[in-house]
Amino acid sequence: MRVVTSRAEMAAAGRHGCVLVPTMGALHAGHATLIELARARAGACVGGTLPVVVSIFVNPSQFNEATDFDVYPRDLDADCAWCARLGVDVVFAPGVDVVYPPDEDVPVGELPAVAKGPGLEDSFRPGHFAGVCRVVRRLIALTGAAAAVFGEKDWQQLQVVRAMVEADRKRGGPDVEIVPAATVREAGGLAMSSRNRLLDAAGRRRAGAISRAIRGAGAIRSPAQAERHMAGVLEAAGLEVEYAVVRDAETLGEVRPGFPCRALVAVGVAVAGAGGGVVRLIDNRPWPAVGPAMETIAG
Ligand code: AMP
């Protein structure tokens, strides 16, 4: 496995294309499933195996709060050891100047509707998706990605990236396959997240209500009642509810009869010690619940 930081090294490593796993580091079992999917996708390429590239870059332009950026966990050595064990070919760990060279304009471009309209992450994290689109376009260009893996855990982000890549492709941009990865959960149901490291014991216990709320909503057939159920469970656990909604799974607009739906939640968990004292967590599941859960429980 190689760890590269410069543009030239990355261009050489990805000259025949690659399968990219974009991350902000502090890797956990959720990232591991993305890497495993990337390896499977890389091995299935016509004409030979592509390298798997994991990018580790805490992207300042997608943080709408400086304190959140400051306290975001970072541990490059542990991340590289984790990647080596998982059979990653290249870790791309660029500095800010490599991703956003001071002498080069990196335009955001037009944001897709799903990044602006739903009133979810787009409203609670103003500027977040502009930062996501900017960095994803940039990482695709720097790595020469033929495919990129994104987690369903960040459901709105997945829809935004899909829509952005498709719009770019129609305008003559690269044809990048977006591969979705199911959410990996802890034994109690809490979706794995780098931010879980910022929870204290009490916060972690309260955060268990997030997956309970969404699972419970899956058994309720009315979207409005499902939303009330989620809000009730989250508030009873002492969580600050930003949204707890049932939406169309693709547009994240209002539910359309006959189209897949998703229950989505964002909460703040008050803890002692994290920057600002609140850890923001998000989660989602298909709604209504169908068959056995698709998510993996990390062993
Ligand atoms: P992050 O490092 O948090 O920016 O996440 C990098 C990628 O990992 C994103 O595509 C996330 O959606 C994905 N991811 C984060 N947590 C999980 C999880 N628990 N299960 C599956 N994918 C995840």
mmCIF file of C-alpha atoms and ligand atoms in Angstrom:
data_model
loop_
_atom_site.group_PDB
_atom_site.id
_atom_site.type_symbol
_atom_site.label_atom_id
_atom_site.label_comp_id
_atom_site.label_asym_id
_atom_site.label_seq_id
_atom_site.Cartn_x
_atom_site.Cartn_y
_atom_site.Cartn_z
ATOM 1 C CA MET A 1 0.000 0.000 0.000
ATOM 2 C CA ARG A 2 1.235 3.498 -0.831
ATOM 3 C CA VAL A 3 0.407 6.707 0.978
ATOM 4 C CA VAL A 4 0.503 9.654 -1.439
ATOM 5 C CA THR A 5 -0.058 13.307 -0.742
ATOM 6 C CA SER A 6 0.837 15.166 -3.950
ATOM 7 C CA ARG A 7 -1.139 15.673 -7.107
ATOM 8 C CA ALA A 8 1.603 14.158 -9.311
ATOM 9 C CA GLU A 9 1.910 10.981 -7.205
ATOM 10 C CA MET A 10 -1.867 10.561 -7.225
ATOM 11 C CA ALA A 11 -2.079 11.127 -10.974
ATOM 12 C CA ALA A 12 0.567 8.441 -11.529
ATOM 13 C CA ALA A 13 -1.138 5.963 -9.179
ATOM 14 C CA GLY A 14 -4.550 6.510 -10.819
ATOM 15 C CA ARG A 15 -3.407 6.815 -14.425
ATOM 16 C CA HIS A 16 -5.505 3.824 -15.542
ATOM 17 C CA GLY A 17 -8.423 4.812 -13.308
ATOM 18 C CA CYS A 18 -9.280 3.656 -9.793
ATOM 19 C CA VAL A 19 -12.168 2.884 -7.479
ATOM 20 C CA LEU A 20 -12.352 5.710 -4.981
ATOM 21 C CA VAL A 21 -13.601 5.667 -1.393
ATOM 22 C CA PRO A 22 -13.800 9.300 -0.255
ATOM 23 C CA THR A 23 -13.546 9.688 3.528
ATOM 24 C CA MET A 24 -12.642 12.226 6.167
ATOM 25 C CA GLY A 25 -10.651 9.628 8.112
ATOM 26 C CA ALA A 26 -11.147 8.396 11.691
ATOM 27 C CA LEU A 27 -12.005 5.161 9.943
ATOM 28 C CA HIS A 28 -14.406 2.626 11.459
ATOM 29 C CA ALA A 29 -16.226 -0.560 10.434
ATOM 30 C CA GLY A 30 -18.638 1.472 8.268
ATOM 31 C CA HIS A 31 -15.745 2.653 6.130
ATOM 32 C CA ALA A 32 -14.456 -0.939 5.993
ATOM 33 C CA THR A 33 -17.575 -2.115 4.137
ATOM 34 C CA LEU A 34 -17.102 0.701 1.628
ATOM 35 C CA ILE A 35 -13.535 -0.470 1.087
ATOM 36 C CA GLU A 36 -14.649 -4.093 0.685
ATOM 37 C CA LEU A 37 -17.259 -3.033 -1.889
ATOM 38 C CA ALA A 38 -14.596 -0.990 -3.665
ATOM 39 C CA ARG A 39 -12.322 -4.018 -3.824
ATOM 40 C CA ALA A 40 -15.109 -6.152 -5.291
ATOM 41 C CA ARG A 41 -15.924 -3.422 -7.826
ATOM 42 C CA ALA A 42 -12.238 -2.956 -8.692
ATOM 43 C CA GLY A 43 -11.784 -6.686 -9.287
ATOM 44 C CA ALA A 44 -14.820 -6.830 -11.590
ATOM 45 C CA CYS A 45 -13.432 -4.314 -14.081
ATOM 46 C CA VAL A 46 -13.208 -5.287 -17.717
ATOM 47 C CA GLY A 47 -9.543 -5.528 -18.697
ATOM 48 C CA GLY A 48 -8.007 -5.999 -15.259
ATOM 49 C CA THR A 49 -8.145 -4.865 -11.669
ATOM 50 C CA LEU A 50 -8.173 -1.168 -10.836
ATOM 51 C CA PRO A 51 -6.459 0.097 -7.701
ATOM 52 C CA VAL A 52 -8.604 0.954 -4.676
ATOM 53 C CA VAL A 53 -7.882 4.480 -3.490
ATOM 54 C CA VAL A 54 -9.079 5.714 -0.084
ATOM 55 C CA SER A 55 -8.921 9.487 0.183
ATOM 56 C CA ILE A 56 -8.544 10.937 3.661
ATOM 57 C CA PHE A 57 -9.288 14.628 3.675
ATOM 58 C CA VAL A 58 -11.159 16.626 6.304
ATOM 59 C CA ASN A 59 -12.727 19.037 3.858
ATOM 60 C CA PRO A 60 -12.975 22.490 5.434
ATOM 61 C CA SER A 61 -15.484 23.721 2.839
ATOM 62 C CA GLN A 62 -18.201 21.290 3.937
ATOM 63 C CA PHE A 63 -18.160 22.325 7.612
ATOM 64 C CA ASN A 64 -20.581 25.115 8.346
ATOM 65 C CA GLU A 65 -19.221 25.548 11.882
ATOM 66 C CA ALA A 66 -15.546 26.134 12.634
ATOM 67 C CA THR A 67 -15.770 24.360 16.019
ATOM 68 C CA ASP A 68 -17.169 21.238 14.321
ATOM 69 C CA PHE A 69 -14.185 21.259 11.940
ATOM 70 C CA ASP A 70 -11.748 21.797 14.826
ATOM 71 C CA VAL A 71 -12.990 18.897 16.964
ATOM 72 C CA TYR A 72 -13.490 16.477 14.025
ATOM 73 C CA PRO A 73 -11.391 13.389 14.961
ATOM 74 C CA ARG A 74 -8.144 12.870 13.017
ATOM 75 C CA ASP A 75 -5.741 9.913 13.216
ATOM 76 C CA LEU A 76 -3.875 9.368 9.937
ATOM 77 C CA ASP A 77 -1.464 6.706 11.268
ATOM 78 C CA ALA A 78 -4.270 4.512 12.594
ATOM 79 C CA ASP A 79 -6.252 5.092 9.380
ATOM 80 C CA CYS A 80 -3.313 3.984 7.218
ATOM 81 C CA ALA A 81 -2.812 0.836 9.311
ATOM 82 C CA TRP A 82 -6.547 0.082 8.969
ATOM 83 C CA CYS A 83 -6.389 0.611 5.167
ATOM 84 C CA ALA A 84 -3.323 -1.622 4.825
ATOM 85 C CA ARG A 85 -5.137 -4.434 6.666
ATOM 86 C CA LEU A 86 -8.145 -4.049 4.355
ATOM 87 C CA GLY A 87 -6.071 -4.412 1.182
ATOM 88 C CA VAL A 88 -6.257 -0.779 0.024
ATOM 89 C CA ASP A 89 -3.752 0.005 -2.767
ATOM 90 C CA VAL A 90 -3.383 3.747 -2.255
ATOM 91 C CA VAL A 91 -4.208 6.155 0.568
ATOM 92 C CA PHE A 92 -4.523 9.678 -0.834
ATOM 93 C CA ALA A 93 -4.056 12.123 2.048
ATOM 94 C CA PRO A 94 -3.729 15.548 0.408
ATOM 95 C CA GLY A 95 -3.313 18.869 2.163
ATOM 96 C CA VAL A 96 -5.784 21.695 1.591
ATOM 97 C CA ASP A 97 -3.424 23.314 -0.951
ATOM 98 C CA VAL A 98 -3.404 20.158 -3.077
ATOM 99 C CA VAL A 99 -7.185 19.915 -3.235
ATOM 100 C CA TYR A 100 -7.747 23.657 -3.547
ATOM 101 C CA PRO A 101 -4.574 25.174 -5.055
ATOM 102 C CA PRO A 102 -4.494 28.881 -4.171
ATOM 103 C CA ASP A 103 -3.797 29.824 -7.807
ATOM 104 C CA GLU A 104 -6.615 27.706 -9.220
ATOM 105 C CA ASP A 105 -10.320 28.435 -9.117
ATOM 106 C CA VAL A 106 -12.291 25.355 -8.080
ATOM 107 C CA PRO A 107 -15.862 26.302 -8.968
ATOM 108 C CA VAL A 108 -18.811 24.781 -7.113
ATOM 109 C CA GLY A 109 -21.032 24.721 -10.211
ATOM 110 C CA GLU A 110 -24.813 24.387 -10.157
ATOM 111 C CA LEU A 111 -26.116 22.382 -7.187
ATOM 112 C CA PRO A 112 -28.723 19.686 -7.929
ATOM 113 C CA ALA A 113 -32.274 20.240 -6.636
ATOM 114 C CA VAL A 114 -31.878 17.551 -3.963
ATOM 115 C CA ALA A 115 -29.056 19.645 -2.460
ATOM 116 C CA LYS A 116 -31.246 22.747 -2.109
ATOM 117 C CA GLY A 117 -34.934 21.943 -1.780
ATOM 118 C CA PRO A 118 -35.683 19.314 0.879
ATOM 119 C CA GLY A 119 -35.046 21.440 3.985
ATOM 120 C CA LEU A 120 -32.958 18.708 5.653
ATOM 121 C CA GLU A 121 -29.121 18.781 5.699
ATOM 122 C CA ASP A 122 -29.356 21.607 3.151
ATOM 123 C CA SER A 123 -31.171 23.802 5.699
ATOM 124 C CA PHE A 124 -29.468 22.707 8.911
ATOM 125 C CA ARG A 125 -25.964 22.820 7.407
ATOM 126 C CA PRO A 126 -25.993 25.811 5.055
ATOM 127 C CA GLY A 127 -23.213 25.542 2.494
ATOM 128 C CA HIS A 128 -22.530 21.898 3.341
ATOM 129 C CA PHE A 129 -23.529 20.435 -0.029
ATOM 130 C CA ALA A 130 -21.700 23.134 -1.956
ATOM 131 C CA GLY A 131 -18.606 21.946 -0.073
ATOM 132 C CA VAL A 132 -19.422 18.283 -0.693
ATOM 133 C CA CYS A 133 -19.971 18.800 -4.443
ATOM 134 C CA ARG A 134 -16.807 20.847 -4.705
ATOM 135 C CA VAL A 135 -14.628 18.266 -2.968
ATOM 136 C CA VAL A 136 -16.166 15.223 -4.665
ATOM 137 C CA ARG A 137 -15.672 16.768 -8.138
ATOM 138 C CA ARG A 138 -12.147 17.624 -7.151
ATOM 139 C CA LEU A 139 -11.293 14.174 -5.749
ATOM 140 C CA ILE A 140 -12.726 12.483 -8.852
ATOM 141 C CA ALA A 141 -10.546 14.707 -11.054
ATOM 142 C CA LEU A 142 -7.386 14.213 -8.961
ATOM 143 C CA THR A 143 -7.742 10.426 -8.641
ATOM 144 C CA GLY A 144 -9.150 9.599 -12.097
ATOM 145 C CA ALA A 145 -11.920 7.568 -10.421
ATOM 146 C CA ALA A 146 -13.982 5.235 -12.636
ATOM 147 C CA ALA A 147 -16.241 4.422 -9.679
ATOM 148 C CA ALA A 148 -16.719 5.863 -6.202
ATOM 149 C CA VAL A 149 -18.349 4.299 -3.141
ATOM 150 C CA PHE A 150 -20.621 6.310 -0.833
ATOM 151 C CA GLY A 151 -22.488 5.207 2.297
ATOM 152 C CA GLU A 152 -26.271 5.168 2.611
ATOM 153 C CA LYS A 153 -25.748 6.499 6.123
ATOM 154 C CA ASP A 154 -25.424 9.971 4.539
ATOM 155 C CA TRP A 155 -28.553 9.430 2.445
ATOM 156 C CA GLN A 156 -29.068 12.988 1.194
ATOM 157 C CA GLN A 157 -25.372 13.226 0.338
ATOM 158 C CA LEU A 158 -25.645 10.012 -1.710
ATOM 159 C CA GLN A 159 -28.575 11.459 -3.699
ATOM 160 C CA VAL A 160 -26.740 14.766 -4.161
ATOM 161 C CA VAL A 161 -23.586 13.054 -5.437
ATOM 162 C CA ARG A 162 -25.569 10.805 -7.791
ATOM 163 C CA ALA A 163 -27.442 13.794 -9.232
ATOM 164 C CA MET A 164 -24.279 15.909 -9.520
ATOM 165 C CA VAL A 165 -22.254 13.190 -11.271
ATOM 166 C CA GLU A 166 -25.130 12.486 -13.668
ATOM 167 C CA ALA A 167 -25.515 16.183 -14.505
ATOM 168 C CA ASP A 168 -21.753 16.513 -15.041
ATOM 169 C CA ARG A 169 -21.728 13.431 -17.269
ATOM 170 C CA LYS A 170 -24.485 14.899 -19.438
ATOM 171 C CA ARG A 171 -22.355 18.023 -19.816
ATOM 172 C CA GLY A 172 -19.404 15.923 -21.052
ATOM 173 C CA GLY A 173 -17.813 15.269 -17.644
ATOM 174 C CA PRO A 174 -16.394 11.920 -16.524
ATOM 175 C CA ASP A 175 -18.641 8.860 -16.407
ATOM 176 C CA VAL A 176 -18.231 7.803 -12.766
ATOM 177 C CA GLU A 177 -20.264 4.947 -11.338
ATOM 178 C CA ILE A 178 -21.613 5.759 -7.869
ATOM 179 C CA VAL A 179 -21.754 2.596 -5.738
ATOM 180 C CA PRO A 180 -23.980 2.759 -2.600
ATOM 181 C CA ALA A 181 -22.991 0.916 0.598
ATOM 182 C CA ALA A 182 -25.494 -0.170 3.288
ATOM 183 C CA THR A 183 -25.196 1.385 6.752
ATOM 184 C CA VAL A 184 -23.103 -0.476 9.333
ATOM 185 C CA ARG A 185 -24.397 -0.323 12.906
ATOM 186 C CA GLU A 186 -23.126 -1.032 16.373
ATOM 187 C CA ALA A 187 -24.727 -3.959 18.227
ATOM 188 C CA GLY A 188 -27.317 -1.629 19.833
ATOM 189 C CA GLY A 189 -28.332 -0.228 16.421
ATOM 190 C CA LEU A 190 -26.450 3.088 16.538
ATOM 191 C CA ALA A 191 -25.130 3.845 13.033
ATOM 192 C CA MET A 192 -21.344 3.906 13.059
ATOM 193 C CA SER A 193 -19.908 7.399 12.657
ATOM 194 C CA SER A 194 -16.564 9.043 13.248
ATOM 195 C CA ARG A 195 -18.504 11.480 15.441
ATOM 196 C CA ASN A 196 -19.495 8.646 17.826
ATOM 197 C CA ARG A 197 -15.977 9.031 19.264
ATOM 198 C CA LEU A 198 -17.074 12.395 20.623
ATOM 199 C CA LEU A 199 -19.934 10.885 22.663
ATOM 200 C CA ASP A 200 -19.591 10.294 26.390
ATOM 201 C CA ALA A 201 -21.250 7.239 28.000
ATOM 202 C CA ALA A 202 -24.532 9.060 28.739
ATOM 203 C CA GLY A 203 -24.640 10.559 25.230
ATOM 204 C CA ARG A 204 -24.046 7.161 23.682
ATOM 205 C CA ARG A 205 -26.941 5.703 25.697
ATOM 206 C CA ARG A 206 -29.271 8.518 24.619
ATOM 207 C CA ALA A 207 -28.148 8.186 20.998
ATOM 208 C CA GLY A 208 -29.487 4.618 21.030
ATOM 209 C CA ALA A 209 -32.941 6.210 20.657
ATOM 210 C CA ILE A 210 -32.113 7.285 17.079
ATOM 211 C CA SER A 211 -32.248 3.834 15.534
ATOM 212 C CA ARG A 212 -35.111 2.816 17.865
ATOM 213 C CA ALA A 213 -37.141 5.778 16.630
ATOM 214 C CA ILE A 214 -36.530 5.028 12.949
ATOM 215 C CA ARG A 215 -37.170 1.299 13.348
ATOM 216 C CA GLY A 216 -40.432 1.995 15.181
ATOM 217 C CA ALA A 217 -41.505 4.390 12.424
ATOM 218 C CA GLY A 218 -41.019 1.617 9.875
ATOM 219 C CA ALA A 219 -44.011 -0.252 11.294
ATOM 220 C CA ILE A 220 -46.356 2.774 11.074
ATOM 221 C CA ARG A 221 -48.179 3.166 7.770
ATOM 222 C CA SER A 222 -48.970 6.883 7.892
ATOM 223 C CA PRO A 223 -46.019 9.228 7.170
ATOM 224 C CA ALA A 224 -47.387 11.902 9.522
ATOM 225 C CA GLN A 225 -47.841 9.410 12.367
ATOM 226 C CA ALA A 226 -44.416 7.896 11.690
ATOM 227 C CA GLU A 227 -42.886 11.378 11.965
ATOM 228 C CA ARG A 228 -44.698 12.052 15.244
ATOM 229 C CA HIS A 229 -43.525 8.696 16.592
ATOM 230 C CA MET A 230 -39.884 9.480 15.771
ATOM 231 C CA ALA A 231 -40.026 12.971 17.284
ATOM 232 C CA GLY A 232 -41.642 11.555 20.447
ATOM 233 C CA VAL A 233 -39.016 8.837 20.961
ATOM 234 C CA LEU A 234 -36.125 11.228 20.282
ATOM 235 C CA GLU A 235 -37.423 13.974 22.553
ATOM 236 C CA ALA A 236 -38.191 11.503 25.344
ATOM 237 C CA ALA A 237 -34.529 10.437 25.190
ATOM 238 C CA GLY A 238 -33.435 14.060 25.662
ATOM 239 C CA LEU A 239 -32.138 14.543 22.111
ATOM 240 C CA GLU A 240 -32.404 17.852 20.254
ATOM 241 C CA VAL A 241 -34.429 17.032 17.153
ATOM 242 C CA GLU A 242 -33.467 18.916 13.981
ATOM 243 C CA TYR A 243 -35.676 16.807 11.737
ATOM 244 C CA ALA A 244 -37.469 13.456 11.897
ATOM 245 C CA VAL A 245 -39.246 12.982 8.585
ATOM 246 C CA VAL A 246 -40.515 10.519 6.001
ATOM 247 C CA ARG A 247 -39.646 11.587 2.445
ATOM 248 C CA ASP A 248 -39.382 10.361 -1.119
ATOM 249 C CA ALA A 249 -36.148 8.357 -1.158
ATOM 250 C CA GLU A 250 -34.692 9.960 -4.289
ATOM 251 C CA THR A 251 -35.879 13.580 -4.365
ATOM 252 C CA LEU A 252 -36.234 13.870 -0.554
ATOM 253 C CA GLY A 253 -39.362 15.888 -1.308
ATOM 254 C CA GLU A 254 -42.837 14.923 -0.187
ATOM 255 C CA VAL A 255 -43.792 11.237 -0.293
ATOM 256 C CA ARG A 256 -45.052 10.154 -3.762
ATOM 257 C CA PRO A 257 -47.486 7.231 -3.762
ATOM 258 C CA GLY A 258 -45.825 4.167 -5.291
ATOM 259 C CA PHE A 259 -42.265 5.493 -4.968
ATOM 260 C CA PRO A 260 -39.701 4.293 -2.386
ATOM 261 C CA CYS A 261 -39.563 6.360 0.808
ATOM 262 C CA ARG A 262 -37.026 6.884 3.534
ATOM 263 C CA ALA A 263 -37.290 7.869 7.210
ATOM 264 C CA LEU A 264 -34.526 10.353 8.062
ATOM 265 C CA VAL A 265 -33.403 11.852 11.358
ATOM 266 C CA ALA A 266 -30.892 14.450 12.524
ATOM 267 C CA VAL A 267 -30.357 15.158 16.212
ATOM 268 C CA GLY A 268 -27.989 16.916 18.539
ATOM 269 C CA VAL A 269 -26.667 14.900 21.492
ATOM 270 C CA ALA A 270 -25.540 17.061 24.394
ATOM 271 C CA VAL A 271 -22.291 15.773 25.894
ATOM 272 C CA ALA A 272 -19.684 16.969 28.309
ATOM 273 C CA GLY A 273 -16.527 17.990 26.493
ATOM 274 C CA ALA A 274 -17.259 18.036 22.725
ATOM 275 C CA GLY A 275 -16.826 21.333 20.906
ATOM 276 C CA GLY A 276 -19.908 23.355 21.732
ATOM 277 C CA GLY A 277 -21.143 20.482 23.870
ATOM 278 C CA VAL A 278 -23.374 18.972 21.168
ATOM 279 C CA VAL A 279 -22.585 16.074 18.818
ATOM 280 C CA ARG A 280 -24.709 16.071 15.681
ATOM 281 C CA LEU A 281 -25.782 12.621 14.434
ATOM 282 C CA ILE A 282 -27.843 11.553 11.420
ATOM 283 C CA ASP A 283 -29.433 8.256 10.412
ATOM 284 C CA ASN A 284 -32.033 6.852 8.019
ATOM 285 C CA ARG A 285 -33.755 3.656 6.938
ATOM 286 C CA PRO A 286 -36.136 2.575 4.187
ATOM 287 C CA TRP A 287 -39.742 3.380 5.076
ATOM 288 C CA PRO A 288 -41.975 1.496 5.628
ATOM 289 C CA ALA A 289 -39.745 -1.313 6.882
ATOM 290 C CA VAL A 290 -39.655 -4.174 4.409
ATOM 291 C CA GLY A 291 -38.207 -7.638 5.036
ATOM 292 C CA PRO A 292 -35.093 -8.139 7.157
ATOM 293 C CA ALA A 293 -32.963 -5.033 7.684
ATOM 294 C CA MET A 294 -30.347 -4.602 4.939
ATOM 295 C CA GLU A 295 -27.884 -3.012 7.291
ATOM 296 C CA THR A 296 -24.892 -4.815 8.723
ATOM 297 C CA ILE A 297 -24.125 -5.037 12.420
ATOM 298 C CA ALA A 298 -20.384 -4.705 12.891
ATOM 299 C CA GLY A 299 -18.940 -7.745 14.642
HETATM 300 P P1 AMP B 1 -17.020 10.306 6.397
HETATM 301 O O1 AMP B 1 -15.615 9.872 6.647
HETATM 302 O O2 AMP B 1 -17.869 10.396 7.614
HETATM 303 O O3 AMP B 1 -17.098 11.511 5.497
HETATM 304 O O4 AMP B 1 -17.679 9.119 5.575
HETATM 305 C C1 AMP B 1 -17.072 8.626 4.412
HETATM 306 C C2 AMP B 1 -18.022 7.681 3.754
HETATM 307 O O5 AMP B 1 -18.336 6.617 4.648
HETATM 308 C C3 AMP B 1 -19.357 8.344 3.359
HETATM 309 O O6 AMP B 1 -19.741 7.882 2.082
HETATM 310 C C4 AMP B 1 -20.287 7.862 4.441
HETATM 311 O O7 AMP B 1 -21.632 7.806 4.024
HETATM 312 C C5 AMP B 1 -19.747 6.478 4.715
HETATM 313 N N1 AMP B 1 -20.135 6.001 6.047
HETATM 314 C C6 AMP B 1 -20.004 6.657 7.226
HETATM 315 N N2 AMP B 1 -20.517 5.929 8.241
HETATM 316 C C7 AMP B 1 -21.008 4.793 7.688
HETATM 317 C C8 AMP B 1 -21.672 3.642 8.215
HETATM 318 N N3 AMP B 1 -21.952 3.518 9.499
HETATM 319 N N4 AMP B 1 -22.026 2.662 7.350
HETATM 320 C C9 AMP B 1 -21.740 2.770 6.030
HETATM 321 N N5 AMP B 1 -21.115 3.837 5.478
HETATM 322 C C10 AMP B 1 -20.766 4.827 6.287
#
